[in-house]
CSV table of C-alpha atoms in Angstrom, one decimal:
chain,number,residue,atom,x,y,z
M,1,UNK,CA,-68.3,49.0,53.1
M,2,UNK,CA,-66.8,51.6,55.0
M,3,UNK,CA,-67.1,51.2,58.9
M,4,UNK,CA,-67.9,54.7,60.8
M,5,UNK,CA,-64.3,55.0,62.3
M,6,UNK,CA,-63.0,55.0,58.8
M,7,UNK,CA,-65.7,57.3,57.9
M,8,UNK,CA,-65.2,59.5,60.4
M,9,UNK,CA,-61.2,59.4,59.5
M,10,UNK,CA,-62.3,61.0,56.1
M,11,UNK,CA,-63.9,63.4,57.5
M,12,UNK,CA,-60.7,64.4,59.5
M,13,UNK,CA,-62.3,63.3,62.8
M,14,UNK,CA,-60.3,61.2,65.5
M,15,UNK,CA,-63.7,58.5,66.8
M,16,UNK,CA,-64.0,59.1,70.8
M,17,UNK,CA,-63.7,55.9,73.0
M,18,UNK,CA,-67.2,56.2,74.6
M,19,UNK,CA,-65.8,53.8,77.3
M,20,UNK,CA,-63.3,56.4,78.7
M,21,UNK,CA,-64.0,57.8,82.0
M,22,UNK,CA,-65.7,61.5,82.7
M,23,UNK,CA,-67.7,61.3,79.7
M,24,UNK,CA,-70.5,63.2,79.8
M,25,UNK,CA,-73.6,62.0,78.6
M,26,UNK,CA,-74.1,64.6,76.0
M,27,UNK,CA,-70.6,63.9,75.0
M,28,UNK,CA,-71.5,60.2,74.1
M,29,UNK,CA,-75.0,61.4,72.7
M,30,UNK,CA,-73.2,63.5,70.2
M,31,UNK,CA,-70.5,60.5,69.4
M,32,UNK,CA,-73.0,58.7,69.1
M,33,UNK,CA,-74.8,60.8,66.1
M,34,UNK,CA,-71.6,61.4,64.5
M,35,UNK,CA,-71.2,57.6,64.3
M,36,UNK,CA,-74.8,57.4,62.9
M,37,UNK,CA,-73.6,60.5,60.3
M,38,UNK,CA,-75.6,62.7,62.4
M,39,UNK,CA,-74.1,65.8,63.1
M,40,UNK,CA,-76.2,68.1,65.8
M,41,UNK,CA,-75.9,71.6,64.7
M,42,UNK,CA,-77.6,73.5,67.4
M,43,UNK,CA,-78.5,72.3,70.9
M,44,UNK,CA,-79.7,75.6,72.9
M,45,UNK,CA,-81.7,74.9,76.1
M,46,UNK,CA,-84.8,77.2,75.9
M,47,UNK,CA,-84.6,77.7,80.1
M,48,UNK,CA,-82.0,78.0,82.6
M,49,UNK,CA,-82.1,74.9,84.8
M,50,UNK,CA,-83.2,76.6,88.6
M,51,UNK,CA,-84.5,80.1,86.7
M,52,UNK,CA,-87.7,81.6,87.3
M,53,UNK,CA,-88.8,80.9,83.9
M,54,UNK,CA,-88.4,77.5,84.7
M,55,UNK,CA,-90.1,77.0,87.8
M,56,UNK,CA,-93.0,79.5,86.0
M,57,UNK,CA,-93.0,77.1,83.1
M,58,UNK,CA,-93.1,73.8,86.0
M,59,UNK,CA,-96.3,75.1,87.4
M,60,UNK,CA,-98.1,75.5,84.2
M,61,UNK,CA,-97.2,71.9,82.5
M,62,UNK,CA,-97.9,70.7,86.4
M,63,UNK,CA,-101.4,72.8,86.6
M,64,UNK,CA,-102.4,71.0,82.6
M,65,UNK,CA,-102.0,67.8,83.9
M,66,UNK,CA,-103.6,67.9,87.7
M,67,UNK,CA,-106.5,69.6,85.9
M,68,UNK,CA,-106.8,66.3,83.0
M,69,UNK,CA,-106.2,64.4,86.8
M,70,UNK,CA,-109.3,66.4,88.2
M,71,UNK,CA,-111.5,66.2,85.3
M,72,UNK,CA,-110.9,62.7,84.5
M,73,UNK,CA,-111.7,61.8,88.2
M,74,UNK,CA,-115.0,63.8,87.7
M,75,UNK,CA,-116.0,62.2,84.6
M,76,UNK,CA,-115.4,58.7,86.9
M,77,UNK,CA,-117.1,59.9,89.7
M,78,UNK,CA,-120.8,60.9,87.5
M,79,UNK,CA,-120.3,57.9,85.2
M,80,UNK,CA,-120.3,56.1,88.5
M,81,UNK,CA,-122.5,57.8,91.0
M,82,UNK,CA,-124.7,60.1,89.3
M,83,UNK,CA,-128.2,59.5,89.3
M,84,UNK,CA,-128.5,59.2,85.8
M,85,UNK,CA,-131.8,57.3,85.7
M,86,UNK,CA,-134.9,58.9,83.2
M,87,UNK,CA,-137.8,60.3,85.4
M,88,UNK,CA,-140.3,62.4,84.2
M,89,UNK,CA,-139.7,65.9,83.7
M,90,UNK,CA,-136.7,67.9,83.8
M,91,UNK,CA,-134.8,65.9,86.2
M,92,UNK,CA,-130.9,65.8,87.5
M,93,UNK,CA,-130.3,63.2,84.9
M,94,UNK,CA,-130.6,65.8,82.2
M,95,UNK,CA,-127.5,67.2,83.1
M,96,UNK,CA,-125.8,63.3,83.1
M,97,UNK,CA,-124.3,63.2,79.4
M,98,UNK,CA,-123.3,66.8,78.8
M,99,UNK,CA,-121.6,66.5,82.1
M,100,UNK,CA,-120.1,63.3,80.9
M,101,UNK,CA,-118.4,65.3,77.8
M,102,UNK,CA,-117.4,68.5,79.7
M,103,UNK,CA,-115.4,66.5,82.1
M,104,UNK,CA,-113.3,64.5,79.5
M,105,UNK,CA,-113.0,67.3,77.0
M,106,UNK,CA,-111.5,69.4,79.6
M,107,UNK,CA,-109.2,65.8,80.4
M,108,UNK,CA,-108.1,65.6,76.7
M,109,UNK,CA,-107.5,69.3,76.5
M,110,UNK,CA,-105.3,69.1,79.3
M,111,UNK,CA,-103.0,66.5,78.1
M,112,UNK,CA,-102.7,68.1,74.9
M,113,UNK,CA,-102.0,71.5,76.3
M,114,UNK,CA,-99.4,69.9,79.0
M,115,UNK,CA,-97.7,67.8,76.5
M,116,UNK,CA,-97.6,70.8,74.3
M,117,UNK,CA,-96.3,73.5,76.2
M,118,UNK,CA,-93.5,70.9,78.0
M,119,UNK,CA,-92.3,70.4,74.3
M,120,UNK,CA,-92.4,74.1,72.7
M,121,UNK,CA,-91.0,75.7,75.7
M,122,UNK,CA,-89.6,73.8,78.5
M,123,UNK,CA,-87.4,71.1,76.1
M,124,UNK,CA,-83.9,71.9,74.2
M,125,UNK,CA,-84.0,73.0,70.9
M,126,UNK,CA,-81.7,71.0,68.8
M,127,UNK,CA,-80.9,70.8,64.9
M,128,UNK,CA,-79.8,67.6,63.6
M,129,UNK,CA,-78.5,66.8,60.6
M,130,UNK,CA,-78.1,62.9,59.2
M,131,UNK,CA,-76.6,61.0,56.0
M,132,UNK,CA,-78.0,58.0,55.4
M,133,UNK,CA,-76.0,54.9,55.5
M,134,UNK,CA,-76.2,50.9,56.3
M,135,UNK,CA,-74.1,49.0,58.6
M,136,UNK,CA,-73.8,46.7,61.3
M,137,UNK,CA,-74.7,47.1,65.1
M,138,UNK,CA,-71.7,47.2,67.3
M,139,UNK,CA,-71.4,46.9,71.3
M,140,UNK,CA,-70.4,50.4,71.4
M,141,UNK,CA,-73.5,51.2,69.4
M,142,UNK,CA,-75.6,49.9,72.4
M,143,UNK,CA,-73.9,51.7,74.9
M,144,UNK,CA,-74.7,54.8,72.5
M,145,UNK,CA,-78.1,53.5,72.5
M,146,UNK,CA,-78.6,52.9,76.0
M,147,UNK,CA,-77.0,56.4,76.8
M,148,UNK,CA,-79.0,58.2,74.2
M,149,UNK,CA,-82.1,57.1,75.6
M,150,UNK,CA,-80.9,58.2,79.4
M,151,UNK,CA,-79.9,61.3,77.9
M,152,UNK,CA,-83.7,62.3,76.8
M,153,UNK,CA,-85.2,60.9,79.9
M,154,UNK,CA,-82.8,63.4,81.7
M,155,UNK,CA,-83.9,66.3,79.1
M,156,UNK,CA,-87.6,65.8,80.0
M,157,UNK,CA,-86.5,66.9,83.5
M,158,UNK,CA,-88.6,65.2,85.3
M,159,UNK,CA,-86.0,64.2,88.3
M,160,UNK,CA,-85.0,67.6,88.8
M,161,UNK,CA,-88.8,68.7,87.9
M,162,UNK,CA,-90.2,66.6,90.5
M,163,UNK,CA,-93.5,68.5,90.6
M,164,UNK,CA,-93.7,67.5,86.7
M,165,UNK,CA,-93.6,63.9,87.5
M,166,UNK,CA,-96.2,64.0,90.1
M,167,UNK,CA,-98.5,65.8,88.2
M,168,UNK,CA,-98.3,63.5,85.3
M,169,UNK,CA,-99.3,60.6,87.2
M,170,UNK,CA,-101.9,62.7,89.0
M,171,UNK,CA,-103.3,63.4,85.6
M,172,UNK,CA,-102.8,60.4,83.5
M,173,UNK,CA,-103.4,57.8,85.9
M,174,UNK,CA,-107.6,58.8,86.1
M,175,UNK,CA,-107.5,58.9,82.2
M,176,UNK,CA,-106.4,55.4,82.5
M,177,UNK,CA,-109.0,54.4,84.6
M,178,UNK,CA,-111.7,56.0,82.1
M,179,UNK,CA,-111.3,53.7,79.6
M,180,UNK,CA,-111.8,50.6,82.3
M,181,UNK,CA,-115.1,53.0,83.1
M,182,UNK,CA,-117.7,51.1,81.5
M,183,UNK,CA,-116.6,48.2,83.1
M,184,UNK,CA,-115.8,49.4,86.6
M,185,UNK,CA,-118.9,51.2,87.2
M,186,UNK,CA,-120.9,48.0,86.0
M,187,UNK,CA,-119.0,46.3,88.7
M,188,UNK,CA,-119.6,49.3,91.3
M,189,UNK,CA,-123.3,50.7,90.3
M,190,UNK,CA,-125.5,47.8,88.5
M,191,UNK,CA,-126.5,49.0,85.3
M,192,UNK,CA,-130.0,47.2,85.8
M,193,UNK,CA,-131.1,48.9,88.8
M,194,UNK,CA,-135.0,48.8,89.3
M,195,UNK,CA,-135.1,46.4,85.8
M,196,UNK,CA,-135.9,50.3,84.0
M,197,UNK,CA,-135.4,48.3,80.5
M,198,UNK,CA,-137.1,45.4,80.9
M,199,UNK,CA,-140.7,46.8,82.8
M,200,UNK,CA,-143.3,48.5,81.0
M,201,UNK,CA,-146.8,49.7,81.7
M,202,UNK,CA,-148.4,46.3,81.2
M,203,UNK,CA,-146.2,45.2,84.0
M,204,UNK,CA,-149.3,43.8,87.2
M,205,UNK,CA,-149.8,46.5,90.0
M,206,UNK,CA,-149.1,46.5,93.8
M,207,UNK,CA,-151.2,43.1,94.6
M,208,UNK,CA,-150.7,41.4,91.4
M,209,UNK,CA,-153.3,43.5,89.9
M,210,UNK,CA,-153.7,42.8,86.2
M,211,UNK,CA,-153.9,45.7,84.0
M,212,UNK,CA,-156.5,46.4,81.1
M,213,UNK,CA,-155.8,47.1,77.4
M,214,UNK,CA,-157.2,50.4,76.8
M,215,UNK,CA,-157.4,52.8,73.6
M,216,UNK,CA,-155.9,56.2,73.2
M,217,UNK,CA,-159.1,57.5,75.3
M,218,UNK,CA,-158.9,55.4,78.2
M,219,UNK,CA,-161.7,53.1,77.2
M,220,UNK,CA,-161.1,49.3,78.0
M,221,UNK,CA,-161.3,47.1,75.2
M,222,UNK,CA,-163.8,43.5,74.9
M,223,UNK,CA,-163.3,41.1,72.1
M,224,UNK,CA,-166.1,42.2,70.5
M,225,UNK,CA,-164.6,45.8,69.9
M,226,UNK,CA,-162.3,44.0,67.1
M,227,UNK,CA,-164.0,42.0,63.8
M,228,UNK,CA,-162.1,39.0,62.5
M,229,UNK,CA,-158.9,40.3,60.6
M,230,UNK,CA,-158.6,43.7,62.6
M,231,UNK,CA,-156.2,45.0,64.7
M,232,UNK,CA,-156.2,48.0,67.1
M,233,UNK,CA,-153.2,49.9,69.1
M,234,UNK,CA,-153.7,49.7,73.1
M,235,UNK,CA,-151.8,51.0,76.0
M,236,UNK,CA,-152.1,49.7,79.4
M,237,UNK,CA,-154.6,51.4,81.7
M,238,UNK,CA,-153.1,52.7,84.3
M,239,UNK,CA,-152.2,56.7,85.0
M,240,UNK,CA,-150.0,57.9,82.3
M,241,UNK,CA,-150.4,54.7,80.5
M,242,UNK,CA,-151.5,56.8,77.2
M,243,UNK,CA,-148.3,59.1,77.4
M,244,UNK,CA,-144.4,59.2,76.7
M,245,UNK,CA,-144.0,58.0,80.2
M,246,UNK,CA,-145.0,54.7,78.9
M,247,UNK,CA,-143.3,55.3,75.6
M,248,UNK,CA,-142.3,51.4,75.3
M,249,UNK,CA,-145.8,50.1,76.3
M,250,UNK,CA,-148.0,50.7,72.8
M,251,UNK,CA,-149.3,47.4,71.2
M,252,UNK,CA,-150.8,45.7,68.9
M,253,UNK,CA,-154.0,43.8,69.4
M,254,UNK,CA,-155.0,41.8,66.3
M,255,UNK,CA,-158.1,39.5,65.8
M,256,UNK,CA,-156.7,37.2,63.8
M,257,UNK,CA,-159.0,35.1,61.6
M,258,UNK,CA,-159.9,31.2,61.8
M,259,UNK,CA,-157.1,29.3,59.6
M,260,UNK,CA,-154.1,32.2,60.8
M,261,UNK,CA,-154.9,31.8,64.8
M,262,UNK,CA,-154.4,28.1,64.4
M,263,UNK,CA,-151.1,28.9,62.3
M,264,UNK,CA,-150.2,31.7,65.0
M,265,UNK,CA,-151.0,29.3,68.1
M,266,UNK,CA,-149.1,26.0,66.6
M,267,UNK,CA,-145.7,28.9,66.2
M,268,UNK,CA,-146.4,30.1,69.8
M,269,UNK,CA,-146.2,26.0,71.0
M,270,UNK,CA,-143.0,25.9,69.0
M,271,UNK,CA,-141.2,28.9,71.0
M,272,UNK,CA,-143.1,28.2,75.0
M,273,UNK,CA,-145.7,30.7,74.2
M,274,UNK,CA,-148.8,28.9,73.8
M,275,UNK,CA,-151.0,30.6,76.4
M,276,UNK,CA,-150.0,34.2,75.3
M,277,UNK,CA,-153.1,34.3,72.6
M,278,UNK,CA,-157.1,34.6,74.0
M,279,UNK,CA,-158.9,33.1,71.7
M,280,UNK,CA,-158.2,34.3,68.2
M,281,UNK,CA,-156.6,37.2,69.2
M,282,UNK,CA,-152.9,38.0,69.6
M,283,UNK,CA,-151.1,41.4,71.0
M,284,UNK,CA,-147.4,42.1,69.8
M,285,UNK,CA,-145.1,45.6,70.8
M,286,UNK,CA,-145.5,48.2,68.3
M,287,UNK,CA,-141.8,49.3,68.7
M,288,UNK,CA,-139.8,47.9,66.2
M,289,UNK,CA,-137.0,46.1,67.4
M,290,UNK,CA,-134.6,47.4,64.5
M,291,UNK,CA,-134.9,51.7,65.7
M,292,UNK,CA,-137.6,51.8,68.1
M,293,UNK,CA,-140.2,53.1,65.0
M,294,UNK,CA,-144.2,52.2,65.5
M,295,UNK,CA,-144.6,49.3,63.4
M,296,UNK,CA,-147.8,49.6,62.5
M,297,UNK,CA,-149.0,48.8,59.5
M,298,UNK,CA,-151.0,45.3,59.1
M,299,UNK,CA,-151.5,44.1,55.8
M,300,UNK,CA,-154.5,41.2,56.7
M,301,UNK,CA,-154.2,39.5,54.1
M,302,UNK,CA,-150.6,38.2,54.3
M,303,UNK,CA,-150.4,38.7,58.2
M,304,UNK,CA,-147.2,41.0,57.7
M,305,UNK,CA,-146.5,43.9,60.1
M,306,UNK,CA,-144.5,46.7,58.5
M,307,UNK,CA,-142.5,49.2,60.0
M,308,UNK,CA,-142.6,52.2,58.0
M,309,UNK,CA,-139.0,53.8,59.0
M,310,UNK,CA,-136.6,51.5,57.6
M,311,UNK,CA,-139.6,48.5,55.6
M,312,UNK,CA,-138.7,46.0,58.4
M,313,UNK,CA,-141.3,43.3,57.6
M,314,UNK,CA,-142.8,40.9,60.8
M,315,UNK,CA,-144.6,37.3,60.2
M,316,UNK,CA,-147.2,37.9,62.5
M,317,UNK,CA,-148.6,34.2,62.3
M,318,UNK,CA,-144.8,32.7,63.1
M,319,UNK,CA,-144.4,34.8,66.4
M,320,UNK,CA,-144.0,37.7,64.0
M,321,UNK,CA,-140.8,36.9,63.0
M,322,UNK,CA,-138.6,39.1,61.0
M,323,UNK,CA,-138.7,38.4,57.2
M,324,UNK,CA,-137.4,41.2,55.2
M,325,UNK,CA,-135.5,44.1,56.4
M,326,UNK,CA,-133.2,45.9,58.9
M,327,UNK,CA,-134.5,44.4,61.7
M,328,UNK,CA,-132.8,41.3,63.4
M,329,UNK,CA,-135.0,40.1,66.1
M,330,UNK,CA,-139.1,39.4,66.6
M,331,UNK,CA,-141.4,41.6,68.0
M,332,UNK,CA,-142.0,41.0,71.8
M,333,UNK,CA,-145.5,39.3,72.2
M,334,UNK,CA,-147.9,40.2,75.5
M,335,UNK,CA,-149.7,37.3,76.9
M,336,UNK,CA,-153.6,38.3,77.4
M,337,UNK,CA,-156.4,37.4,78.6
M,338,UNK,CA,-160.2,38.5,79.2
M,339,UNK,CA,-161.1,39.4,83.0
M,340,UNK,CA,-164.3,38.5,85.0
M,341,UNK,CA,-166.1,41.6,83.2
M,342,UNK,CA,-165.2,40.5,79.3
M,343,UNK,CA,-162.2,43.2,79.2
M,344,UNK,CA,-158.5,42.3,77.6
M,345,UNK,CA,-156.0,42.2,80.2
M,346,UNK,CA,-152.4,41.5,80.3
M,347,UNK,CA,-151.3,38.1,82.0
M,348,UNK,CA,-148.2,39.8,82.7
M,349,UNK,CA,-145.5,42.2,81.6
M,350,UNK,CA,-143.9,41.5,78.6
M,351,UNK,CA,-141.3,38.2,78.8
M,352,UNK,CA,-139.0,39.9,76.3
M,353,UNK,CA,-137.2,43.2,76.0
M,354,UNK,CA,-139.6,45.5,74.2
M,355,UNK,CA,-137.4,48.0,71.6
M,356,UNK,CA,-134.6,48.4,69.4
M,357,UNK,CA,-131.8,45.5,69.7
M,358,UNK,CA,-129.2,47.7,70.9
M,359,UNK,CA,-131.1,48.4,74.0
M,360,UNK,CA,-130.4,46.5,77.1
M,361,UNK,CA,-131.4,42.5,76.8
M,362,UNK,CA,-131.3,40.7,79.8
């Protein structure tokens, strides 16, 4: 196998000792190619070192990346402290997600733009061309190595850039810290402020008033309202109780008959839910807890709920249990009872999360 010395004896080329003093390190760079069969063609640096255009060419790679740093500290600053919470109407927290996207598009478009115009015009432009060969790794191959790699860190010009290195670490060290978001601003803001996912209308008012199940009108609902394998959709009666601001508060009521309440009550024993039914009657959430659809058709005579978005089927007699379907986890069941005046009302807010499964579960 012929070693690179002797190649580069064919070639009519004396190897230079890389040890010998006043070496530059483009000189040992370039040995260091020709050992590797590399031969660099054409090295033209685009910009004087100290010109105009270079300290014009600086500001605009420095200005990239201090704008990624400003925009990535924005994005951390309303993931963090913005007021993102849902209230009725046309709130601030409207503005909370596109806000969320402008401020780290703008962060990736910086980076790309700084990175892309320190490459095209403030870097050497260099033509290299390389045989291939095999060989072994010698010391002075390592000092080429070593050197090489000095070499390019020098070419970046960063230490005689200075503003270039500060502005990188200005702009790259809030990207960092974006990706550690989720978890830093769980840490800073909880994420279950005022319990927003696990509350809904049903919840008791100020005095541990219990509230009514009502239909869409407003009336209240008595026992007698529902005959024996029936089932009726209520909403808790309070203001707003019938409208999107109680969007995760629709339910069931079902009057289950004879032989299925017994079933029903024996599965609510099973699971610590054996005062949640009145009587024959039982109430489960309406929102499926595979997309958030109304599941809402009962089929009495097999006690199966169905959702009609994606045919998620619920047992309703086992605590209505998924059986078939996309759906992964039961339907959230309200305990009720009847008041002094012969009206359902709810025990108390819902024990489980009501909705899809990728909402928040305590």
């Amino acid at each position: 196998m012929t070693t690179h010395t002797e190649h580069q004896a064919q070639q009519g080329r004396e190897p230079l000792d890389v040890r010998t003093p006043g070496l530059s390190q483009f000189d040992i760079v370039r040995e260091g190619a020709r050992r590797d069969d590399i031969e660099i063609v054409h090295y033209e640096p685009q910009v004087a070192p100290g010109s105009k255009a270079e300290r014009r060419l600086t500001r605009t790679v420095a200005s990239f990346f201090l704008l990624t740093g400003l925009a990535a500290t924005a994005f951390l600053v309303i993931y963090i402290w913005w007021p993102w919470e849902y209230a009725p109407g046309r709130g601030g927290d409207k503005w909370y997600t596109p806000l969320l996207g402008v401020t780290l598009g703008v962060a990736l478009l910086g980076i790309g733009f700084g990175i892309l115009t320190w490459g095209k015009k403030l870097l050497p432009k260099e033509v290299s061309i390389q045989d291939r060969h095999e060989g072994a790794v010698s010391e002075d191959e390592r000092i080429i190595t070593g050197q090489t790699m000095l070499y390019m860190a020098d070419e970046l010009g960063v230490k005689r850039r200075p503003l270039l290195g500060i502005s990188l670490l200005a702009g790259l060290a809030p990207v960092g810290a974006v990706a550690a978001a989720p978890l830093v601003g769980g840490l800073i803001s909880h994420p279950h402020k005022d319990n927003q996912m696990f509350t809904t209308g049903f919840a008791p008012a100020e005095g541990g008033k219990k509230v009514r199940l009502v239909r869409e009108d407003g009336r209240p609902v008595r026992p007698a309202d529902i005959s024996s394998g029936g089932q009726i959709t209520v909403f808790p009666g309070i203001d707003h109780g019938v409208s999107n601001r109680h969007a995760d508060s629709p339910t069931l009521l079902i009057h289950l008959r004879d032989s299925d309440a017994e079933e029903s009550r024996r599965a609510n024993e099973r699971v610590g839910h054996g005062d949640y039914m009145w009587g024959n009657y039982a109430a489960y959430s309406k929102i499926c807890t595979h997309a958030g659809c109304p599941a809402s058709l009962y089929e009495q005579q097999t006690n199966r709920l169905l959702c009609p978005c994606h045919q998620s089927q619920f047992l309703i007699t086992d605590n209505a249990r998924p059986i078939f379907g996309p759906a992964s986890r039961r339907l959230p069941q309200l305990p009720i009872e009847v008041d002094s005046e012969g009206y359902f009302v709810a025990k108390s807010d819902y024990t489980e999360t009501v909705g899809p499964d990728f909402w928040e579960r305590p």
